[in-house]
Short mmCIF file of C-alpha atoms in Angstrom, two decimals:
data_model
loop_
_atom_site.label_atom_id
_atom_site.label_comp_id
_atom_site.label_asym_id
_atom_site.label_seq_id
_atom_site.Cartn_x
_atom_site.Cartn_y
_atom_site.Cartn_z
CA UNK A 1 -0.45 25.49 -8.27
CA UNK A 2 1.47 22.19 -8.90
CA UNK A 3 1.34 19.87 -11.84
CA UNK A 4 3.34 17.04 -13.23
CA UNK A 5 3.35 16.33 -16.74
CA UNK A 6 4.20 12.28 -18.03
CA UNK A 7 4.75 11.94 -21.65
CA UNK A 8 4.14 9.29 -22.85
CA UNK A 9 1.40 7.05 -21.42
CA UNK A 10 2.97 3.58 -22.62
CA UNK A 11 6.65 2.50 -23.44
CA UNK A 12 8.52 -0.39 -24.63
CA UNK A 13 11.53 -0.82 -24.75
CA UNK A 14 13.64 -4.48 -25.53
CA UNK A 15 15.18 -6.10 -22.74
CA UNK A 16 18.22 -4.74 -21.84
CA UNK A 17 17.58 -1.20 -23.52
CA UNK A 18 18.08 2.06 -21.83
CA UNK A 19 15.23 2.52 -19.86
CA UNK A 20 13.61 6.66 -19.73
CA UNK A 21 10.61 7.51 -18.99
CA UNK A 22 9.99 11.85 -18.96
CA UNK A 23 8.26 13.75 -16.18
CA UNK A 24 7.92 17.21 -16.28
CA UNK A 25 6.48 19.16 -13.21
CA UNK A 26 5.23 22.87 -12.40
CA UNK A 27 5.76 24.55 -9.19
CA UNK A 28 6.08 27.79 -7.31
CA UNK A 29 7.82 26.50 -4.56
CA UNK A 30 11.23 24.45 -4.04
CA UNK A 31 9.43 20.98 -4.65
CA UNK A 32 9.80 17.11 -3.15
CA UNK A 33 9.31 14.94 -6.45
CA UNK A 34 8.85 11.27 -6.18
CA UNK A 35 8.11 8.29 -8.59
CA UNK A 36 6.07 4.88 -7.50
CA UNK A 37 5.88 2.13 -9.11
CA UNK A 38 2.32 -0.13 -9.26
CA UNK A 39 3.30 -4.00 -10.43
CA UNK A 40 0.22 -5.75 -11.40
CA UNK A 41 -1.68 -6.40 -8.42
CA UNK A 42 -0.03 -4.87 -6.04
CA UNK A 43 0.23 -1.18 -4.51
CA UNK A 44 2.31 1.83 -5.38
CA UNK A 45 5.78 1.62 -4.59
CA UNK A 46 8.12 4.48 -3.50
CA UNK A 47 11.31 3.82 -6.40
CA UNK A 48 12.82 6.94 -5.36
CA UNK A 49 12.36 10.72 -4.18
CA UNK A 50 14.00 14.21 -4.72
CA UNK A 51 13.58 16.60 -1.64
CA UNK A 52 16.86 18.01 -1.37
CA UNK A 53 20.73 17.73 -1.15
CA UNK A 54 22.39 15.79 -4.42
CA UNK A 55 20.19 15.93 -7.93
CA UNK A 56 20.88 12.36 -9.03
CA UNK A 57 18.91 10.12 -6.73
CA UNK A 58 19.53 6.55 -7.08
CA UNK A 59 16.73 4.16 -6.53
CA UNK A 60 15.62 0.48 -5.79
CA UNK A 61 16.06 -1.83 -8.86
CA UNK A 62 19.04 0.15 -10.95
CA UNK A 63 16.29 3.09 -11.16
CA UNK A 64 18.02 6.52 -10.94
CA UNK A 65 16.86 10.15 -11.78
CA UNK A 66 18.21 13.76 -12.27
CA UNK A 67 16.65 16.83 -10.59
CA UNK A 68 17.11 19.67 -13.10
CA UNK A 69 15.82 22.87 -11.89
CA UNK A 70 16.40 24.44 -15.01
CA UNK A 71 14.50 22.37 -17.21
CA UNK A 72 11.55 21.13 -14.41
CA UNK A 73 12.45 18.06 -15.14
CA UNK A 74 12.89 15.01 -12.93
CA UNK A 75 13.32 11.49 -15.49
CA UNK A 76 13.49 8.30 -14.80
CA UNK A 77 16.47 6.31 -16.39
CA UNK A 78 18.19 2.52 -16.00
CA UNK A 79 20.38 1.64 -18.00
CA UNK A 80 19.07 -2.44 -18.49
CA UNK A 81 15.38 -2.99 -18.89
CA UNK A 82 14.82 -6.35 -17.14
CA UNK A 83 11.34 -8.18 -17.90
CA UNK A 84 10.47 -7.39 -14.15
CA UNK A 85 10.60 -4.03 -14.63
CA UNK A 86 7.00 -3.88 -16.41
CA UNK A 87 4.62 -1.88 -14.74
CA UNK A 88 2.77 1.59 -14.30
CA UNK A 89 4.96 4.10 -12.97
CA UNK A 90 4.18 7.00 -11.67
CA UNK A 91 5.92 10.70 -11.17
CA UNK A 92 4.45 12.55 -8.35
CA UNK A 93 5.36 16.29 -6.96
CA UNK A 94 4.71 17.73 -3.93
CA UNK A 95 6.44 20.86 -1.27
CA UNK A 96 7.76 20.43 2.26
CA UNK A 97 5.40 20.61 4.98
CA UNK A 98 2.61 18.42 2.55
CA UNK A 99 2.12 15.09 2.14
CA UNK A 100 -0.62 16.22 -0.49
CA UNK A 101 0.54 14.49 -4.23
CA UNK A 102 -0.12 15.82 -7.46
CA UNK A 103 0.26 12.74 -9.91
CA UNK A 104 0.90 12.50 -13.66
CA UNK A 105 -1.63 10.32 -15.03
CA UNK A 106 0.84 7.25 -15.54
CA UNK A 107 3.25 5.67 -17.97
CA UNK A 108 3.03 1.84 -18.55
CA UNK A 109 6.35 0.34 -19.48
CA UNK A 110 6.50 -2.64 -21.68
CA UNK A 111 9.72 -5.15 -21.99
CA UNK A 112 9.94 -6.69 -24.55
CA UNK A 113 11.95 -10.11 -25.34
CA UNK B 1 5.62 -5.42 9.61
CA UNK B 2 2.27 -5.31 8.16
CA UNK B 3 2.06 -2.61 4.82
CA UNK B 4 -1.55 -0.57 4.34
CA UNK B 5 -4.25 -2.55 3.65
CA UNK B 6 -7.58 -2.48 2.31
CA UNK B 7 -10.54 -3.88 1.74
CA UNK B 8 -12.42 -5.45 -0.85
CA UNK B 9 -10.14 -5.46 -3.29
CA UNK B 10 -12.66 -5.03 -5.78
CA UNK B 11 -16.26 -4.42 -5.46
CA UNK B 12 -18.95 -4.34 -8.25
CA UNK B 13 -22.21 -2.53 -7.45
CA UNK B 14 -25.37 -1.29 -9.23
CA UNK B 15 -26.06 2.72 -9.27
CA UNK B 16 -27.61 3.99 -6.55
CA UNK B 17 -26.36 1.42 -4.09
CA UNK B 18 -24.09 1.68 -1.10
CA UNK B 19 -20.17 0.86 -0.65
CA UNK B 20 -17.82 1.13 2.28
CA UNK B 21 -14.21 0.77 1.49
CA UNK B 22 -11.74 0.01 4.34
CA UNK B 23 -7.99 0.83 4.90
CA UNK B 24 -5.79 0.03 7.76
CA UNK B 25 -3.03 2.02 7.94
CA UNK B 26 0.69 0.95 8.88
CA UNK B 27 0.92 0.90 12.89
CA UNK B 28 1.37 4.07 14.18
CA UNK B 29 1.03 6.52 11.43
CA UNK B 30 -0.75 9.19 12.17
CA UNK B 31 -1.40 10.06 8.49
CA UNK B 32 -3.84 8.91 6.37
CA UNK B 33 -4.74 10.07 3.03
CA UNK B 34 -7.40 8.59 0.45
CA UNK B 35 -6.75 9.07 -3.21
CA UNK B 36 -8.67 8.17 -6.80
CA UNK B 37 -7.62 6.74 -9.82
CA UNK B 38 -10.45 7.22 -12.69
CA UNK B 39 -9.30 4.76 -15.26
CA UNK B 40 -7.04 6.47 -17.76
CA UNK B 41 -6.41 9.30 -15.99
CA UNK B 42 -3.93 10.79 -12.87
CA UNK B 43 -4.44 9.65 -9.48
CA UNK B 44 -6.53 12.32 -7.53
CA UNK B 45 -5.99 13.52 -3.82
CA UNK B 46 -9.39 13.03 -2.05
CA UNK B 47 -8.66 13.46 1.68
CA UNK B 48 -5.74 13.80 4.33
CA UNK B 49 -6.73 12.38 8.25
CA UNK B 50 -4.41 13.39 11.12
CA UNK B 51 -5.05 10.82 13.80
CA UNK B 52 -9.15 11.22 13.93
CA UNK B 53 -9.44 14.73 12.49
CA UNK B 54 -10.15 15.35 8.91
CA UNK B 55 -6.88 17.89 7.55
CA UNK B 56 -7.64 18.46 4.45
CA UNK B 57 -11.04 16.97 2.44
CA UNK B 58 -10.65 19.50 -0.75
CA UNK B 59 -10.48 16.87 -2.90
CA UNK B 60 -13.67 15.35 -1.89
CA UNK B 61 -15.96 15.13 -5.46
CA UNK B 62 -19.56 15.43 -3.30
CA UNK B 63 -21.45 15.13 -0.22
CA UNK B 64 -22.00 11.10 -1.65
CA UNK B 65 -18.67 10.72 -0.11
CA UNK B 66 -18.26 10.15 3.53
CA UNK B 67 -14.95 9.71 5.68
CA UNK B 68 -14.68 8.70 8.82
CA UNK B 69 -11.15 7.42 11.15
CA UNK B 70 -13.02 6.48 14.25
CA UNK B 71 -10.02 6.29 17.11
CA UNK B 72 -7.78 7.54 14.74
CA UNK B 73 -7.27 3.97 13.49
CA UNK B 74 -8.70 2.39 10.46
CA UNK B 75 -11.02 4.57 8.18
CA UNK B 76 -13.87 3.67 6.30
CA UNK B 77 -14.52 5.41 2.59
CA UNK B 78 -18.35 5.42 2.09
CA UNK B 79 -20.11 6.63 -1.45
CA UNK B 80 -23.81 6.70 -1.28
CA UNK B 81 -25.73 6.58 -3.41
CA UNK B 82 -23.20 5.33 -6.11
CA UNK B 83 -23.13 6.88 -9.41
CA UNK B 84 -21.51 5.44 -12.54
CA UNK B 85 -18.74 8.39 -12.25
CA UNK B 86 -17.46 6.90 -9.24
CA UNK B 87 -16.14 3.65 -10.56
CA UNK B 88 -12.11 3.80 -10.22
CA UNK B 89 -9.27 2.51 -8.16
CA UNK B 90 -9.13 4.33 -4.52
CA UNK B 91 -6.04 3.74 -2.87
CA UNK B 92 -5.17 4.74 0.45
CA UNK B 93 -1.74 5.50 1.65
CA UNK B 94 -0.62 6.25 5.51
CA UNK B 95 3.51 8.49 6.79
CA UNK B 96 4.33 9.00 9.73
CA UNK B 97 4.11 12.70 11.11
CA UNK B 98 6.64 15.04 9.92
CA UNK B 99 9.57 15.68 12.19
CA UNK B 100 12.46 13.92 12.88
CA UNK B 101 12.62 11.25 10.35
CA UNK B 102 10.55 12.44 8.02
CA UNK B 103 10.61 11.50 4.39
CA UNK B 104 7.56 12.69 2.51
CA UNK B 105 6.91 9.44 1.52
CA UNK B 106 3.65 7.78 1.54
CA UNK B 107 3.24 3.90 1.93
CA UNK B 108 -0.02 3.12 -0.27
CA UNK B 109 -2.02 0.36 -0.36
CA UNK B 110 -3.11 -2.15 -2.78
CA UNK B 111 -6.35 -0.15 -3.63
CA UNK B 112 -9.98 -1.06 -3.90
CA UNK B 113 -11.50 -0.96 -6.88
CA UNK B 114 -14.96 0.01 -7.63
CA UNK B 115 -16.96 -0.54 -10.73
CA UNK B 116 -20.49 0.64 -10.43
CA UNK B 117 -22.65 -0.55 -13.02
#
Protein backbone atom coordinates (compact mmCIF):
# COMPACT_ATOMS: atom_id res chain seq x y z
CA UNK A 1 0.00 0.00 0.00
CA UNK A 2 0.92 3.69 -0.69
CA UNK A 3 0.98 6.63 1.64
CA UNK A 4 2.34 10.11 1.68
CA UNK A 5 3.17 11.72 4.77
CA UNK A 6 3.09 16.05 4.93
CA UNK A 7 4.57 17.47 7.98
CA UNK A 8 3.56 20.14 8.83
CA UNK A 9 -0.02 21.22 8.12
CA UNK A 10 0.70 25.15 8.03
CA UNK A 11 3.94 27.22 7.27
CA UNK A 12 5.11 30.67 7.17
CA UNK A 13 7.74 31.78 6.12
CA UNK A 14 8.76 35.90 5.42
CA UNK A 15 8.84 37.01 2.02
CA UNK A 16 11.73 36.18 0.34
CA UNK A 17 12.74 33.17 2.73
CA UNK A 18 13.67 29.78 1.59
CA UNK A 19 10.65 28.17 0.89
CA UNK A 20 10.40 23.90 2.09
CA UNK A 21 7.73 22.22 2.65
CA UNK A 22 8.48 18.01 3.61
CA UNK A 23 6.66 15.10 2.03
CA UNK A 24 7.45 11.80 2.85
CA UNK A 25 5.82 8.82 0.91
CA UNK A 26 5.57 4.85 1.27
CA UNK A 27 5.60 2.53 -1.56
CA UNK A 28 6.32 -0.94 -2.83
CA UNK A 29 6.68 -0.08 -6.20
CA UNK A 30 8.99 2.47 -8.27
CA UNK A 31 6.48 5.48 -7.68
CA UNK A 32 5.19 8.78 -9.87
CA UNK A 33 5.08 11.58 -7.06
CA UNK A 34 3.46 14.85 -7.78
CA UNK A 35 2.60 18.12 -5.83
CA UNK A 36 -0.60 20.56 -6.70
CA UNK A 37 -1.14 23.52 -5.64
CA UNK A 38 -5.00 24.87 -4.62
CA UNK A 39 -4.94 29.03 -4.59
CA UNK A 40 -7.97 30.23 -2.89
CA UNK A 41 -10.77 29.61 -5.05
CA UNK A 42 -9.53 27.91 -7.55
CA UNK A 43 -8.62 24.10 -8.40
CA UNK A 44 -5.57 21.98 -7.82
CA UNK A 45 -2.72 22.76 -9.83
CA UNK A 46 -0.07 20.31 -11.17
CA UNK A 47 3.49 22.44 -9.78
CA UNK A 48 5.49 19.57 -10.73
CA UNK A 49 5.87 15.62 -10.97
CA UNK A 50 8.58 12.86 -10.46
CA UNK A 51 8.01 9.70 -12.70
CA UNK A 52 11.32 9.05 -13.89
CA UNK A 53 14.68 10.13 -15.54
CA UNK A 54 16.56 13.20 -13.48
CA UNK A 55 15.65 13.52 -9.45
CA UNK A 56 15.52 17.32 -9.33
CA UNK A 57 12.37 18.34 -11.12
CA UNK A 58 11.95 21.92 -11.65
CA UNK A 59 8.53 23.38 -11.57
CA UNK A 60 6.18 26.37 -12.50
CA UNK A 61 6.80 29.46 -10.25
CA UNK A 62 10.72 28.84 -9.06
CA UNK A 63 9.18 25.53 -7.36
CA UNK A 64 11.73 22.65 -7.57
CA UNK A 65 12.04 19.22 -5.75
CA UNK A 66 14.50 16.27 -5.15
CA UNK A 67 13.52 12.60 -5.58
CA UNK A 68 15.55 10.72 -2.95
CA UNK A 69 15.00 7.11 -3.02
CA UNK A 70 16.93 6.61 -0.10
CA UNK A 71 15.25 8.71 2.24
CA UNK A 72 11.36 8.45 0.52
CA UNK A 73 11.45 11.72 0.32
CA UNK A 74 10.27 14.08 -2.40
CA UNK A 75 10.35 18.17 -0.83
CA UNK A 76 9.32 21.00 -2.09
CA UNK A 77 11.88 23.97 -2.06
CA UNK A 78 12.17 27.80 -3.71
CA UNK A 79 14.48 29.66 -2.82
CA UNK A 80 12.20 33.31 -2.62
CA UNK A 81 8.82 33.10 -1.03
CA UNK A 82 6.76 35.64 -3.01
CA UNK A 83 3.29 36.77 -1.39
CA UNK A 84 1.62 34.83 -4.37
CA UNK A 85 2.90 31.84 -3.38
CA UNK A 86 0.23 31.37 -0.42
CA UNK A 87 -1.81 28.51 -0.74
CA UNK A 88 -2.56 24.73 0.14
CA UNK A 89 -0.22 22.51 -1.43
CA UNK A 90 -0.42 19.27 -1.83
CA UNK A 91 2.13 16.07 -2.26
CA UNK A 92 0.51 13.24 -3.98
CA UNK A 93 2.07 9.57 -4.92
CA UNK A 94 1.01 7.25 -7.20
CA UNK A 95 2.74 4.00 -9.72
CA UNK A 96 2.75 3.75 -13.49
CA UNK A 97 -0.14 2.32 -15.10
CA UNK A 98 -2.61 4.38 -12.26
CA UNK A 99 -3.94 7.51 -12.29
CA UNK A 100 -5.30 6.54 -8.69
CA UNK A 101 -3.66 9.42 -5.99
CA UNK A 102 -2.89 8.91 -2.56
CA UNK A 103 -2.75 12.53 -1.00
CA UNK A 104 -1.13 13.91 2.16
CA UNK A 105 -3.67 15.76 3.94
CA UNK A 106 -2.22 19.33 2.97
CA UNK A 107 0.21 22.01 4.05
CA UNK A 108 -0.99 25.69 3.99
CA UNK A 109 1.84 28.10 3.37
CA UNK A 110 1.73 31.52 4.80
CA UNK A 111 3.96 34.68 3.47
CA UNK A 112 4.46 36.86 5.46
CA UNK A 113 5.47 40.73 4.86
CA UNK B 1 -9.25 25.48 -24.02
CA UNK B 2 -11.82 25.01 -21.46
CA UNK B 3 -10.18 23.33 -17.85
CA UNK B 4 -12.69 20.73 -15.75
CA UNK B 5 -15.53 22.17 -14.49
CA UNK B 6 -18.12 21.71 -12.04
CA UNK B 7 -21.06 22.51 -10.70
CA UNK B 8 -22.46 24.25 -7.93
CA UNK B 9 -19.68 25.44 -6.52
CA UNK B 10 -21.08 25.13 -3.26
CA UNK B 11 -24.25 23.66 -2.15
CA UNK B 12 -25.82 23.73 1.40
CA UNK B 13 -28.46 21.09 2.16
CA UNK B 14 -30.41 19.69 5.15
CA UNK B 15 -29.80 15.80 6.15
CA UNK B 16 -31.63 13.52 4.45
CA UNK B 17 -32.02 15.54 1.29
CA UNK B 18 -30.77 15.00 -2.22
CA UNK B 19 -27.61 16.54 -4.19
CA UNK B 20 -26.28 16.02 -7.68
CA UNK B 21 -22.89 17.39 -8.33
CA UNK B 22 -21.74 17.90 -11.96
CA UNK B 23 -18.25 17.82 -13.68
CA UNK B 24 -17.37 18.30 -17.24
CA UNK B 25 -14.31 17.01 -18.06
CA UNK B 26 -11.56 18.59 -20.44
CA UNK B 27 -12.56 17.61 -24.21
CA UNK B 28 -11.57 14.40 -24.99
CA UNK B 29 -10.31 12.78 -21.92
CA UNK B 30 -11.33 9.67 -21.48
CA UNK B 31 -10.56 9.71 -17.72
CA UNK B 32 -12.48 10.80 -15.10
CA UNK B 33 -11.95 10.41 -11.52
CA UNK B 34 -14.03 11.90 -8.46
CA UNK B 35 -12.20 12.58 -5.26
CA UNK B 36 -13.15 13.96 -1.43
CA UNK B 37 -11.73 16.35 0.70
CA UNK B 38 -13.29 16.03 4.44
CA UNK B 39 -12.23 19.28 5.95
CA UNK B 40 -8.92 18.87 7.72
CA UNK B 41 -8.02 15.89 6.36
CA UNK B 42 -6.25 14.22 2.88
CA UNK B 43 -8.07 14.25 -0.25
CA UNK B 44 -9.73 10.75 -0.80
CA UNK B 45 -9.98 8.75 -4.19
CA UNK B 46 -13.73 7.96 -4.66
CA UNK B 47 -14.06 6.72 -8.26
CA UNK B 48 -12.11 6.34 -11.69
CA UNK B 49 -14.59 6.39 -15.17
CA UNK B 50 -13.05 5.20 -18.46
CA UNK B 51 -15.21 6.73 -21.13
CA UNK B 52 -18.84 5.40 -19.70
CA UNK B 53 -17.60 2.43 -17.66
CA UNK B 54 -16.99 2.66 -14.01
CA UNK B 55 -12.85 1.39 -13.50
CA UNK B 56 -12.44 1.52 -10.29
CA UNK B 57 -15.37 2.68 -7.48
CA UNK B 58 -13.30 1.27 -4.25
CA UNK B 59 -13.30 4.35 -2.81
CA UNK B 60 -16.94 4.78 -2.85
CA UNK B 61 -18.02 5.43 1.20
CA UNK B 62 -21.83 3.76 0.58
CA UNK B 63 -24.55 2.77 -1.61
CA UNK B 64 -25.85 6.81 -0.81
CA UNK B 65 -23.41 7.50 -3.50
CA UNK B 66 -24.30 7.15 -7.07
CA UNK B 67 -22.08 7.72 -10.31
CA UNK B 68 -23.08 7.88 -13.47
CA UNK B 69 -20.97 9.25 -17.10
CA UNK B 70 -23.87 8.87 -19.43
CA UNK B 71 -22.07 8.96 -23.17
CA UNK B 72 -18.95 8.93 -21.58
CA UNK B 73 -19.21 12.72 -21.25
CA UNK B 74 -20.08 14.70 -18.24
CA UNK B 75 -20.84 12.75 -14.93
CA UNK B 76 -23.13 13.46 -12.35
CA UNK B 77 -22.08 12.68 -8.40
CA UNK B 78 -25.39 11.94 -6.56
CA UNK B 79 -25.56 11.37 -2.47
CA UNK B 80 -28.93 10.42 -1.27
CA UNK B 81 -30.07 10.67 1.35
CA UNK B 82 -27.36 13.14 2.69
CA UNK B 83 -25.84 12.60 5.96
CA UNK B 84 -23.88 15.16 7.98
CA UNK B 85 -20.57 12.94 7.24
CA UNK B 86 -20.76 13.82 3.75
CA UNK B 87 -20.16 17.51 3.91
CA UNK B 88 -16.57 18.19 2.17
CA UNK B 89 -15.01 19.49 -0.97
CA UNK B 90 -15.41 16.83 -4.03
CA UNK B 91 -13.29 17.64 -6.76
CA UNK B 92 -13.18 16.00 -9.94
CA UNK B 93 -10.21 15.74 -12.14
CA UNK B 94 -10.12 14.25 -15.95
CA UNK B 95 -6.08 12.74 -18.21
CA UNK B 96 -6.07 11.66 -21.12
CA UNK B 97 -5.55 7.77 -21.65
CA UNK B 98 -2.19 6.48 -21.05
CA UNK B 99 -0.03 5.93 -24.08
CA UNK B 100 1.84 8.04 -26.07
CA UNK B 101 1.94 11.26 -24.28
CA UNK B 102 1.13 10.30 -21.19
CA UNK B 103 1.97 12.18 -18.05
CA UNK B 104 0.14 10.89 -15.02
CA UNK B 105 -1.15 14.05 -14.45
CA UNK B 106 -4.61 14.86 -13.58
CA UNK B 107 -6.28 18.28 -14.48
CA UNK B 108 -8.81 18.87 -11.43
CA UNK B 109 -11.43 21.03 -11.11
CA UNK B 110 -12.46 23.78 -8.95
CA UNK B 111 -14.53 21.41 -6.64
CA UNK B 112 -18.00 21.52 -5.24
CA UNK B 113 -18.46 21.89 -1.95
CA UNK B 114 -21.07 20.39 0.16
CA UNK B 115 -22.13 21.30 3.63
CA UNK B 116 -25.05 19.31 4.84
CA UNK B 117 -26.59 20.63 7.77
Amino acid sequence: AQSVTQLGSHVSVSEGALVLLRCNYSSSVPPYLFWYVQYPNQGLQLLLKYTTGATLVKGINGFEAEFKKSETSFHLTKPSAHMSDAAEYFCAVTTSGTYKYIFGTGTRLKVLA
Amino acid sequence: EAGVTQFPSHSVIEKGQTVTLRCDPISGHDNLYWYRRVMGKEIKFLLHFVKESKQDESGMPNNRFLAERTGGTYSTLKVQPAELEDSGVYFCASSQVQGQGYTGELFFGEGSRLTVL
